[in-house]
Short mmCIF file of C-alpha atoms in Angstrom, two decimals:
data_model
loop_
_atom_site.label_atom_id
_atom_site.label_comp_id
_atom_site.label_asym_id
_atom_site.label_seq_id
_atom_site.Cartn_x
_atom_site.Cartn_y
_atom_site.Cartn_z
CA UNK Y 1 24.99 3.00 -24.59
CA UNK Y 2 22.30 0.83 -22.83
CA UNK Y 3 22.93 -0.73 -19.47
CA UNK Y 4 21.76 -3.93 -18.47
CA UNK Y 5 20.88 -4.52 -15.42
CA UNK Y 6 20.29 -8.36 -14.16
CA UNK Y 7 17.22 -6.49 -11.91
CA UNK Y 8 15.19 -3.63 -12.10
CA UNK Y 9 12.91 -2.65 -9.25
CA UNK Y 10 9.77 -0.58 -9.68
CA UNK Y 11 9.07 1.01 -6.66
CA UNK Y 12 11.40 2.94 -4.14
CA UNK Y 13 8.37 2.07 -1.12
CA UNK Y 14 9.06 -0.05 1.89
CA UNK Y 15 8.52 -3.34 -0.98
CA UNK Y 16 11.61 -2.01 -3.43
CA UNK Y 17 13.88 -0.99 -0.19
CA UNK Y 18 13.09 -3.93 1.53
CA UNK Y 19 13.28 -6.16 -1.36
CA UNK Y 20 16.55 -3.93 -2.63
CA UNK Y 21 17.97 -4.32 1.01
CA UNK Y 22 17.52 -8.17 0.40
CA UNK Y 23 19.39 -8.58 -3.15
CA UNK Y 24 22.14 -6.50 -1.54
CA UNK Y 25 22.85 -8.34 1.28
CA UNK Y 26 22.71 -11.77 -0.75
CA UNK Y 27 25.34 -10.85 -2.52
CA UNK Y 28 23.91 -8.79 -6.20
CA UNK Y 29 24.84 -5.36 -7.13
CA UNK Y 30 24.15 -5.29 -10.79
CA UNK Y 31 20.50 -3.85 -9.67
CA UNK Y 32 18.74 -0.43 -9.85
CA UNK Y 33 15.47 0.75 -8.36
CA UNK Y 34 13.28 2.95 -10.52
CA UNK Y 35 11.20 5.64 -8.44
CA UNK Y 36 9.21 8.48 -10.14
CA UNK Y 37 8.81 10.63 -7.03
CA UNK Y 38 11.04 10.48 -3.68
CA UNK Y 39 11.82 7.51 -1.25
CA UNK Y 40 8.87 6.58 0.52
CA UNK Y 41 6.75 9.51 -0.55
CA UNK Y 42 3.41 6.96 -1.18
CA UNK Y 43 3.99 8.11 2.62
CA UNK Y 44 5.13 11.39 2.84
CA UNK Y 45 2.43 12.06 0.81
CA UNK Y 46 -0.67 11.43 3.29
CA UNK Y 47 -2.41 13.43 5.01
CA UNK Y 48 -0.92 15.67 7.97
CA UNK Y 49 -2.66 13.73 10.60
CA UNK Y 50 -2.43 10.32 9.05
CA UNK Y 51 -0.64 7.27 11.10
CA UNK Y 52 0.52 3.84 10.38
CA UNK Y 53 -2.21 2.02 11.47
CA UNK Y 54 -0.33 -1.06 12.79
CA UNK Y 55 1.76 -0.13 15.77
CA UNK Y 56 5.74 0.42 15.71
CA UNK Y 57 7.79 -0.97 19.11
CA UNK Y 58 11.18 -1.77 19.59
CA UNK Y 59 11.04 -5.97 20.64
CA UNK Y 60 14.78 -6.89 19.77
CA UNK Y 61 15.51 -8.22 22.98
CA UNK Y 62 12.94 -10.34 22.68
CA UNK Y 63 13.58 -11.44 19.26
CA UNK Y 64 10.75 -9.66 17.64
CA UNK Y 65 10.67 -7.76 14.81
CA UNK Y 66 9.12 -4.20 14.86
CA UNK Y 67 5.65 -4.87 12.79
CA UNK Y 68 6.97 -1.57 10.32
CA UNK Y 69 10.63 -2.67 9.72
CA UNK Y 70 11.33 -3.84 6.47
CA UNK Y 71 14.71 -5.24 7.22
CA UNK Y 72 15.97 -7.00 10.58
CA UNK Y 73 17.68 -5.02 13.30
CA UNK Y 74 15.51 -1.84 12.61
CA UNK Y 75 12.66 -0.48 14.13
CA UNK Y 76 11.01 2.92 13.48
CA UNK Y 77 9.41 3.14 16.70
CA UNK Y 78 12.97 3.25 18.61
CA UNK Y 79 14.19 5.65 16.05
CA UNK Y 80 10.94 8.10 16.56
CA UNK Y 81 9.98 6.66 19.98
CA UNK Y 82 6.55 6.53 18.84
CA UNK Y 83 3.87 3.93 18.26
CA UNK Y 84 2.22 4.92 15.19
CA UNK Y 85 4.06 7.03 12.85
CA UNK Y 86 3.01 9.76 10.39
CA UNK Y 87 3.73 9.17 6.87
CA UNK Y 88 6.67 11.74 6.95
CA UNK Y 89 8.51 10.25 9.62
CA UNK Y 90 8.05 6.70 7.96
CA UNK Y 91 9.75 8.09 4.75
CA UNK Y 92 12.19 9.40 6.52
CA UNK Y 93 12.60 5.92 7.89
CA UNK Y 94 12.94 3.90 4.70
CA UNK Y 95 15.44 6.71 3.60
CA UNK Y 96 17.72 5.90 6.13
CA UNK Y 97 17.59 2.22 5.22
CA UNK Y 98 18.23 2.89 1.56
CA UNK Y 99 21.07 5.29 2.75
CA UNK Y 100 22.56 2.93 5.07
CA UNK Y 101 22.98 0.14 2.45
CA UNK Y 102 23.53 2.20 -0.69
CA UNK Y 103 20.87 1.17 -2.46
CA UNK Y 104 21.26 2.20 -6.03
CA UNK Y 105 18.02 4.14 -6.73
CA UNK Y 106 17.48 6.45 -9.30
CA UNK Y 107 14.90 9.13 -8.80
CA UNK Y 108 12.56 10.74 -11.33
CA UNK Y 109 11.97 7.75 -13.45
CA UNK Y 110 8.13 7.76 -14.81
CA UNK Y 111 7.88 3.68 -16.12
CA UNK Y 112 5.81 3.86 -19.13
CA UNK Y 113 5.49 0.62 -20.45
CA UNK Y 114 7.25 -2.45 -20.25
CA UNK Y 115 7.43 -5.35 -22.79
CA UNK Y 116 8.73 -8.65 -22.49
CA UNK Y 117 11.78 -9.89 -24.49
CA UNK Y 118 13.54 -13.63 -25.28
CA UNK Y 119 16.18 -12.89 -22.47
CA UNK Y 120 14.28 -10.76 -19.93
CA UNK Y 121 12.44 -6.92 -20.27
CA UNK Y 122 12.87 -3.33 -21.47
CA UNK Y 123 10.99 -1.12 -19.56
CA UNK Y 124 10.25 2.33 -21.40
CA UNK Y 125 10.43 5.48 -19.29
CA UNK Y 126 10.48 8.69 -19.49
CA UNK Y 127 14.30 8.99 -19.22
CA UNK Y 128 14.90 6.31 -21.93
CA UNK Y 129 14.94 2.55 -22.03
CA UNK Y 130 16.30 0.17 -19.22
CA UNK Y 131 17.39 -3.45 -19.99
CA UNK Y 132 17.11 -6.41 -17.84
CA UNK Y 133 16.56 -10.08 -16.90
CA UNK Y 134 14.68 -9.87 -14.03
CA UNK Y 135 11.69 -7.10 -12.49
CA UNK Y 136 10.66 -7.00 -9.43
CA UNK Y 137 7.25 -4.82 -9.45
CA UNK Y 138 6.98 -2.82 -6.09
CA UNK Y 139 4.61 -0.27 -7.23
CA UNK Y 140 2.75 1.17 -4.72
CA UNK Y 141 -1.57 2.39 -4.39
CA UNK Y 142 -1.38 5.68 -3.02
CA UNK Y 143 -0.38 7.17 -6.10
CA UNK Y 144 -3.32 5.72 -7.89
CA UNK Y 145 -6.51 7.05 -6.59
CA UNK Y 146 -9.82 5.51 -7.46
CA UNK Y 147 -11.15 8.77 -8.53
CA UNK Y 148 -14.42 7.78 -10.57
CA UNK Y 149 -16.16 5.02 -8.90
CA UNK Y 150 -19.46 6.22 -9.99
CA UNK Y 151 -20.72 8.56 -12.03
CA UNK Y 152 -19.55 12.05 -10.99
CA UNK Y 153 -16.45 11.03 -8.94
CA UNK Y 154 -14.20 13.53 -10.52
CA UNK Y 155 -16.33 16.20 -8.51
CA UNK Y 156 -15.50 14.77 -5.38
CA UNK Y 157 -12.17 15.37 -3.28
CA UNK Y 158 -10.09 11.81 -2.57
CA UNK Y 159 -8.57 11.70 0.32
CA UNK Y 160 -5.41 11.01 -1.26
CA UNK Y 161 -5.40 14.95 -2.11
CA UNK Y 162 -5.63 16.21 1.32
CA UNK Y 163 -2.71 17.96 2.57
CA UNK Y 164 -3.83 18.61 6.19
CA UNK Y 165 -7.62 17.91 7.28
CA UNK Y 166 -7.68 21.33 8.80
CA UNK Y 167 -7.23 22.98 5.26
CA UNK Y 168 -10.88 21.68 4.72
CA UNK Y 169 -13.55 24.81 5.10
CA UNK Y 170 -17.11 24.47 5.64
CA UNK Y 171 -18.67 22.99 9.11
CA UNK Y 172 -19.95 19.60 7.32
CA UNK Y 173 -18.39 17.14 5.23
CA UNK Y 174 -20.14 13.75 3.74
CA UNK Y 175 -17.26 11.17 3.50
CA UNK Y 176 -17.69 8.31 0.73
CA UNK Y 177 -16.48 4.98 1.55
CA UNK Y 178 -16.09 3.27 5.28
CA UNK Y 179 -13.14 1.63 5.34
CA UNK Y 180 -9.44 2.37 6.73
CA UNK Y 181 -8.97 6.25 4.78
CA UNK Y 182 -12.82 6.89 5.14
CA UNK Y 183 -13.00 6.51 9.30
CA UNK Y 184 -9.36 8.07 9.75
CA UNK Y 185 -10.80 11.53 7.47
CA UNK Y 186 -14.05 11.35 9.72
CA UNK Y 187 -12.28 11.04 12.81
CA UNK Y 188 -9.63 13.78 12.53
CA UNK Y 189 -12.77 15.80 10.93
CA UNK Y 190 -14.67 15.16 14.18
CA UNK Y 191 -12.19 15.82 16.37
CA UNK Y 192 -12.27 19.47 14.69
CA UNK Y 193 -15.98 20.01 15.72
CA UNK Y 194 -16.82 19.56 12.21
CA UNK Y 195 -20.60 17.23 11.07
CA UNK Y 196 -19.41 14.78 9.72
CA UNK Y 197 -21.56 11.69 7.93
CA UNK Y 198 -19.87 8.53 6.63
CA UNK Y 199 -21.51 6.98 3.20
CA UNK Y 200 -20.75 2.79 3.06
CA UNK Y 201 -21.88 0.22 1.70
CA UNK Y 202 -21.37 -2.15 4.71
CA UNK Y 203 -21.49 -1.41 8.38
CA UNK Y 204 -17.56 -1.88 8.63
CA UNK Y 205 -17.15 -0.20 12.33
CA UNK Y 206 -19.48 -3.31 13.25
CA UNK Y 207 -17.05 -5.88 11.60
CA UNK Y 208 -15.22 -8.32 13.76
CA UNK Y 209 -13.39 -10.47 10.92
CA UNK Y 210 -9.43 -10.51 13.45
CA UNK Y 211 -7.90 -10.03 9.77
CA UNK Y 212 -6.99 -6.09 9.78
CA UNK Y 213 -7.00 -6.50 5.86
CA UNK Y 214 -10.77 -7.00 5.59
CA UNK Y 215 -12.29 -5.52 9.03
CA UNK Y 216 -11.10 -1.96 10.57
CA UNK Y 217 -7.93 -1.86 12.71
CA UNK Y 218 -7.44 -2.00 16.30
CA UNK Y 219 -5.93 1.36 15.88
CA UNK Y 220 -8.85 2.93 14.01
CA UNK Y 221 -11.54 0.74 16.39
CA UNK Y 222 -10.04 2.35 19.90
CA UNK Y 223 -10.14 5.84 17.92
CA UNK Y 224 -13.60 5.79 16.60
CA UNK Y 225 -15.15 4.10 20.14
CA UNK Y 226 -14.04 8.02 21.57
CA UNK Y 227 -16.05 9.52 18.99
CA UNK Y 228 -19.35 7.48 19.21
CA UNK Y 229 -21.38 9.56 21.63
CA UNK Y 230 -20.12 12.44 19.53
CA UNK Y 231 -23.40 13.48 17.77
CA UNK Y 232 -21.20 15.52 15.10
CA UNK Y 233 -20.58 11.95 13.69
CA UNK Y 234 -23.07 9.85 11.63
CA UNK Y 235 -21.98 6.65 10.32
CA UNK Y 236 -24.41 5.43 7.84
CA UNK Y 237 -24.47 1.79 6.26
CA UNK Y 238 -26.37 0.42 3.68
CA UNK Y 239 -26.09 3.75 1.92
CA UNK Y 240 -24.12 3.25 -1.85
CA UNK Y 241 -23.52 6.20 -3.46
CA UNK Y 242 -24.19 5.93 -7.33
CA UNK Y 243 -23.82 9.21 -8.35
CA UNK Y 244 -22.77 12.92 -7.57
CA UNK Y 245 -23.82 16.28 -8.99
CA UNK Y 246 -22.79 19.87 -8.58
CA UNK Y 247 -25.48 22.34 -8.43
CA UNK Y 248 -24.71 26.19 -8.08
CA UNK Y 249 -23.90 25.83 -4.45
CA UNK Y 250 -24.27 22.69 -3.19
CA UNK Y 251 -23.33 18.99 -4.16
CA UNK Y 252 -26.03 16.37 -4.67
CA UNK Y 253 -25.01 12.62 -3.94
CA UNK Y 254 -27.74 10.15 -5.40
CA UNK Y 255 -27.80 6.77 -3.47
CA UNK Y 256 -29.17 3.17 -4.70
CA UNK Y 257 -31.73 3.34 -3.03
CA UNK Y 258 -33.27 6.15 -4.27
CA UNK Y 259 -32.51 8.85 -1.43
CA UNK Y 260 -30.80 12.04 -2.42
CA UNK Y 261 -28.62 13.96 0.32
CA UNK Y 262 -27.27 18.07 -0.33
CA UNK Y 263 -23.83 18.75 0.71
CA UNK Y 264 -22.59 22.15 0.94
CA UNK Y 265 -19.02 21.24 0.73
CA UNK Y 266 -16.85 18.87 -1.37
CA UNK Y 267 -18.05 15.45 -0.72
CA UNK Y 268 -14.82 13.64 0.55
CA UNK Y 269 -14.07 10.47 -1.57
CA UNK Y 270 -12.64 7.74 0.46
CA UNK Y 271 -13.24 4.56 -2.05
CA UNK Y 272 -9.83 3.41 -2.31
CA UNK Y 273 -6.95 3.21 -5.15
CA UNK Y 274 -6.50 1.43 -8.20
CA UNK Y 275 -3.86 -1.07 -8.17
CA UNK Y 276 -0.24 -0.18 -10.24
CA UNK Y 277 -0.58 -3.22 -11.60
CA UNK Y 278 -2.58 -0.80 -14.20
CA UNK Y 279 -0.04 -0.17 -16.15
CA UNK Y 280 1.36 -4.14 -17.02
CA UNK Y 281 -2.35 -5.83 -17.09
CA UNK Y 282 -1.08 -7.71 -20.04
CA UNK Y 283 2.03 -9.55 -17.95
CA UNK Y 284 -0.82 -11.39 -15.63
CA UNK Y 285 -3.51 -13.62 -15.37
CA UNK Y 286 -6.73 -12.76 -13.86
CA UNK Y 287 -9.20 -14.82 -13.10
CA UNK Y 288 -13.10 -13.75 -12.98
CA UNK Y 289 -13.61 -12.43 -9.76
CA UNK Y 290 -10.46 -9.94 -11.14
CA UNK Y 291 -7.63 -11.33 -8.63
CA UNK Y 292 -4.09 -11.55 -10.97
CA UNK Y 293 -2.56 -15.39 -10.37
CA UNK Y 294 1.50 -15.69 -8.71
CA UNK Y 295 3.46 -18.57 -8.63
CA UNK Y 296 4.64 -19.89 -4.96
CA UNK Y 297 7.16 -17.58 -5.20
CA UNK Y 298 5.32 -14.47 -6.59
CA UNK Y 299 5.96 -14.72 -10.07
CA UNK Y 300 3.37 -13.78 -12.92
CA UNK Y 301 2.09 -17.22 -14.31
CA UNK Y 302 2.52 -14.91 -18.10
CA UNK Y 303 5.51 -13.27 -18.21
CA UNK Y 304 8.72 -15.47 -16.65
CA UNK Y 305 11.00 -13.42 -14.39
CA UNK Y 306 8.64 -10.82 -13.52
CA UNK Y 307 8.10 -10.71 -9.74
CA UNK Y 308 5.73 -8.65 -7.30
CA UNK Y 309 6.10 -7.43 -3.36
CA UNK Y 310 3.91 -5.10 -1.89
CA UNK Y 311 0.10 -4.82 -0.86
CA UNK Y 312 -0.58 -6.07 -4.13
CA UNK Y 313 0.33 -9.22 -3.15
CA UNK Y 314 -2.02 -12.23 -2.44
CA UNK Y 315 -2.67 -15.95 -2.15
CA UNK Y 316 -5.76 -16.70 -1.43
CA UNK Y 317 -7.16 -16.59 1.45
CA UNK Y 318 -4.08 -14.75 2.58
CA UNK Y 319 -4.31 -11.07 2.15
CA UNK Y 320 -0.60 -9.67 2.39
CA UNK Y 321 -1.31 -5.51 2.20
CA UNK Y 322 0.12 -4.68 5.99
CA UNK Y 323 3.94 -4.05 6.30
CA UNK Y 324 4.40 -6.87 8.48
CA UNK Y 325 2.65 -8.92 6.37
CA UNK Y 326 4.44 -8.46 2.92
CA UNK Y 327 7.95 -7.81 4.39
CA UNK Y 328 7.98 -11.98 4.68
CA UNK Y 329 7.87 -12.62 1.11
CA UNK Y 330 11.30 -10.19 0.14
CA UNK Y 331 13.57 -12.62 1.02
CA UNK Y 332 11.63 -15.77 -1.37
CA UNK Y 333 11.81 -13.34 -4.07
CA UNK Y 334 15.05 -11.88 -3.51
CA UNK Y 335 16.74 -15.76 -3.22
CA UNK Y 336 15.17 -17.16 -6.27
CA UNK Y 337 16.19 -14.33 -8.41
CA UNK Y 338 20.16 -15.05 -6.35
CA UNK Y 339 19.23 -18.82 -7.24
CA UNK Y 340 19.01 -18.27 -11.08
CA UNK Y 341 21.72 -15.56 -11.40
CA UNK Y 342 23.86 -18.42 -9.51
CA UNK Y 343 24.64 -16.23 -6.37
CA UNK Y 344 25.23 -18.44 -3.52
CA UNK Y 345 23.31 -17.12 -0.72
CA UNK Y 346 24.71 -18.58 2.95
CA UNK Y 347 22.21 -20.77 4.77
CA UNK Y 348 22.98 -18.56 7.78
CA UNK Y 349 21.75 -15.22 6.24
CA UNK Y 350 18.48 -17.40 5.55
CA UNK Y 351 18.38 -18.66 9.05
CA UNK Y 352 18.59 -15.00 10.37
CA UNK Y 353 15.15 -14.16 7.58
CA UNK Y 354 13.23 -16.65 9.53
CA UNK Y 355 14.36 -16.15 12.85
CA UNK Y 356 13.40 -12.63 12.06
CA UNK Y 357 9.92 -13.71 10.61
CA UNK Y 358 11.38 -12.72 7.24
CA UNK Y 359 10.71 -15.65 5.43
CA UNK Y 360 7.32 -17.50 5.14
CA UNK Y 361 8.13 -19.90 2.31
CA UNK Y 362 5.13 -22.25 3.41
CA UNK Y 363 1.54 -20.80 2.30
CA UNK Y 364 -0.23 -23.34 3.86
CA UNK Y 365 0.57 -22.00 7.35
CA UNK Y 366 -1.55 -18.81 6.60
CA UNK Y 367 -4.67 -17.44 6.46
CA UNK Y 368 -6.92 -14.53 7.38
CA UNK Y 369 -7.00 -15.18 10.53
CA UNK Y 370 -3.58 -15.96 10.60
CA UNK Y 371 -1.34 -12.35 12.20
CA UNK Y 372 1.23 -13.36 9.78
#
């Protein structure tokens, strides 16, 4: 026999715990959260050396939130007393929040396909059918690597698939892609004494948009300024890569303009993920320049009662893919799904979302320049 659910919640990241966290403390418990892998492992999954790039401290006396908590009165930097966390210690993090509220998360599940019904969804997975009225989409990218870009991607390693950057043999590596995952590979590959060249399309270590969403971070700024007198490291803009090749013992990458550059080792491939959002195109709207369209309160404009949280997330201008960014819009979603279930959620509980800068509910106070 079928249960139904009034929410499902795709996602077991720090989106699905913290919006889980929400529903529970509003008051709903007839709620599951769907997760094909582990709690947090779109962290535990990075790279060895890989940190959070925005910084963890412990600000309660102060009435601040810690910029990597997902639900007030946390902080992983007091629980790890450090600044920037590895991905392992942050899933560790968000496990202890699901454990300390009992979130009901089942583990394993591989959503297939979900279609729309009169009264809500059914979600096909590979453990069966789930029923509900409501689904919150939490999906996260690091699970979805962009692993063709250009013609001969597949032959390239994403970053995504590193386990430790000192696994990597070979004393030069050519690293596609400048953003966030492209500097962090070239700087822990540096720091090894390896020669290492960056590929990009845009001189992105030169960038000085204050929105950590479209420039590089603080974080990976102060890291790469140690490395720039390091003549192991070339960083190399205006240089596209449109194709790769593998001769008998060496890699070929083609670039638009023409020049060809040999690699004796893997090229690295640093170009980013594809969105989850993959797998339920059909419940959005896009518009031309390929951005999906939300309601006010992050609802698709197609399907009624689906809702998203995450990175994914965006109205533009605003850009919410940083922790501290996204964590504000849990509680809007989480007390408009409460609203139409008819759970009455206390004005104080509300009161403590914004005090805890929990709780944007006004767009027009944002932008990219806006620290959210």
């Amino acid at each position: 026999m079928k249960k139904e659910y009034d929410v499902v919640i795709v996602g077991a990241g720090p989106a699905g715990v913290g919006v889980g966290s929400n529903l529970k403390q509003m008051g709903l418990s007839n709620f599951v959260i769907l997760e094909r892998n582990s709690v947090g492992s779109t962290f535990t999954k990075w790279p060895k050396e890989m940190k959070l790039l925005t910084p963890s401290f412990p600000g309660h006396g102060f009435g601040l939130l810690d910029l990597n908590a997902v639900v007030p009165d946390t902080s992983p930097g007091y629980s790890y007393q450090s600044e920037h966390l590895s991905g392992e210690e942050y899933g560790e993090y968000l496990q202890a929040i699901a454990n300390h509220f009992e979130l009901p998360i089942k583990l394993g599940i591989d959503v297939k396909e979900m279609n729309k019904t009169v009264d809500g969804f059914i979600l096909n997975t590979n453990k069966g059918e789930f029923v509900c009225r409501y689904v919150v989409w939490a999906g996260g990218e690091f699970q979805y690597p962009n692993l063709q870009p250009f013609e001969g991607g597949e032959l390239c390693l994403h970053n995504s698939k590193v386990t430790s950057w000192n696994d990597l043999e070979g004393e030069e590596h050519f690293i596609i892609g400048g953003y966030e995952s492209g500097i962090d590979a070239a700087i822990h590959l540096s720091r090894l004494g390896k020669d290492v060249t960056v590929l990009a399309r845009e001189a992105t270590w030169t960038n000085d948009n204050p929105d950590p969403s479209i420039s590089l971070s603080p974080f990976t700024c102060d890291r790469l300024a140690e490395l720039f007198d390091f003549e192991q490291l070339i960083l190399r803009e205006n240089s596209e890569v449109i194709k790769v090749e593998k001769e008998e013992d060496y890699f070929q990458i083609y670039l638009s303009n023409g020049e060809k550059l040999e690699s004796s080792t893997q090229p690295i491939l640093a170009t980013g993920f594809k969105s989850s959002l993959s797998l339920i195109l059909e419940h959005f709207y896009w518009d031309e320049e390929n951005h999906f369209e939300l309601t006010n309160l992050d609802e698709s404009t197609v399907s009624e009662g689906l809702f998203l949280v995450g990175p994914q997330v965006r109205h533009d201008p605003i850009i919410f893919c940083f922790i501290y960014k996204f964590r504000q819009r849990f509680a809007i979603v989480a007390k408009e799904i409460c609203d139409r279930l008819e759970i009455e959620v206390s004005e104080e509980l509300i009161k403590f979302y914004r005090r805890s800068n929990m709780f944007l509910d006004d767009l027009s106070c944002c932008g990219n320049e806006c620290v959210c």
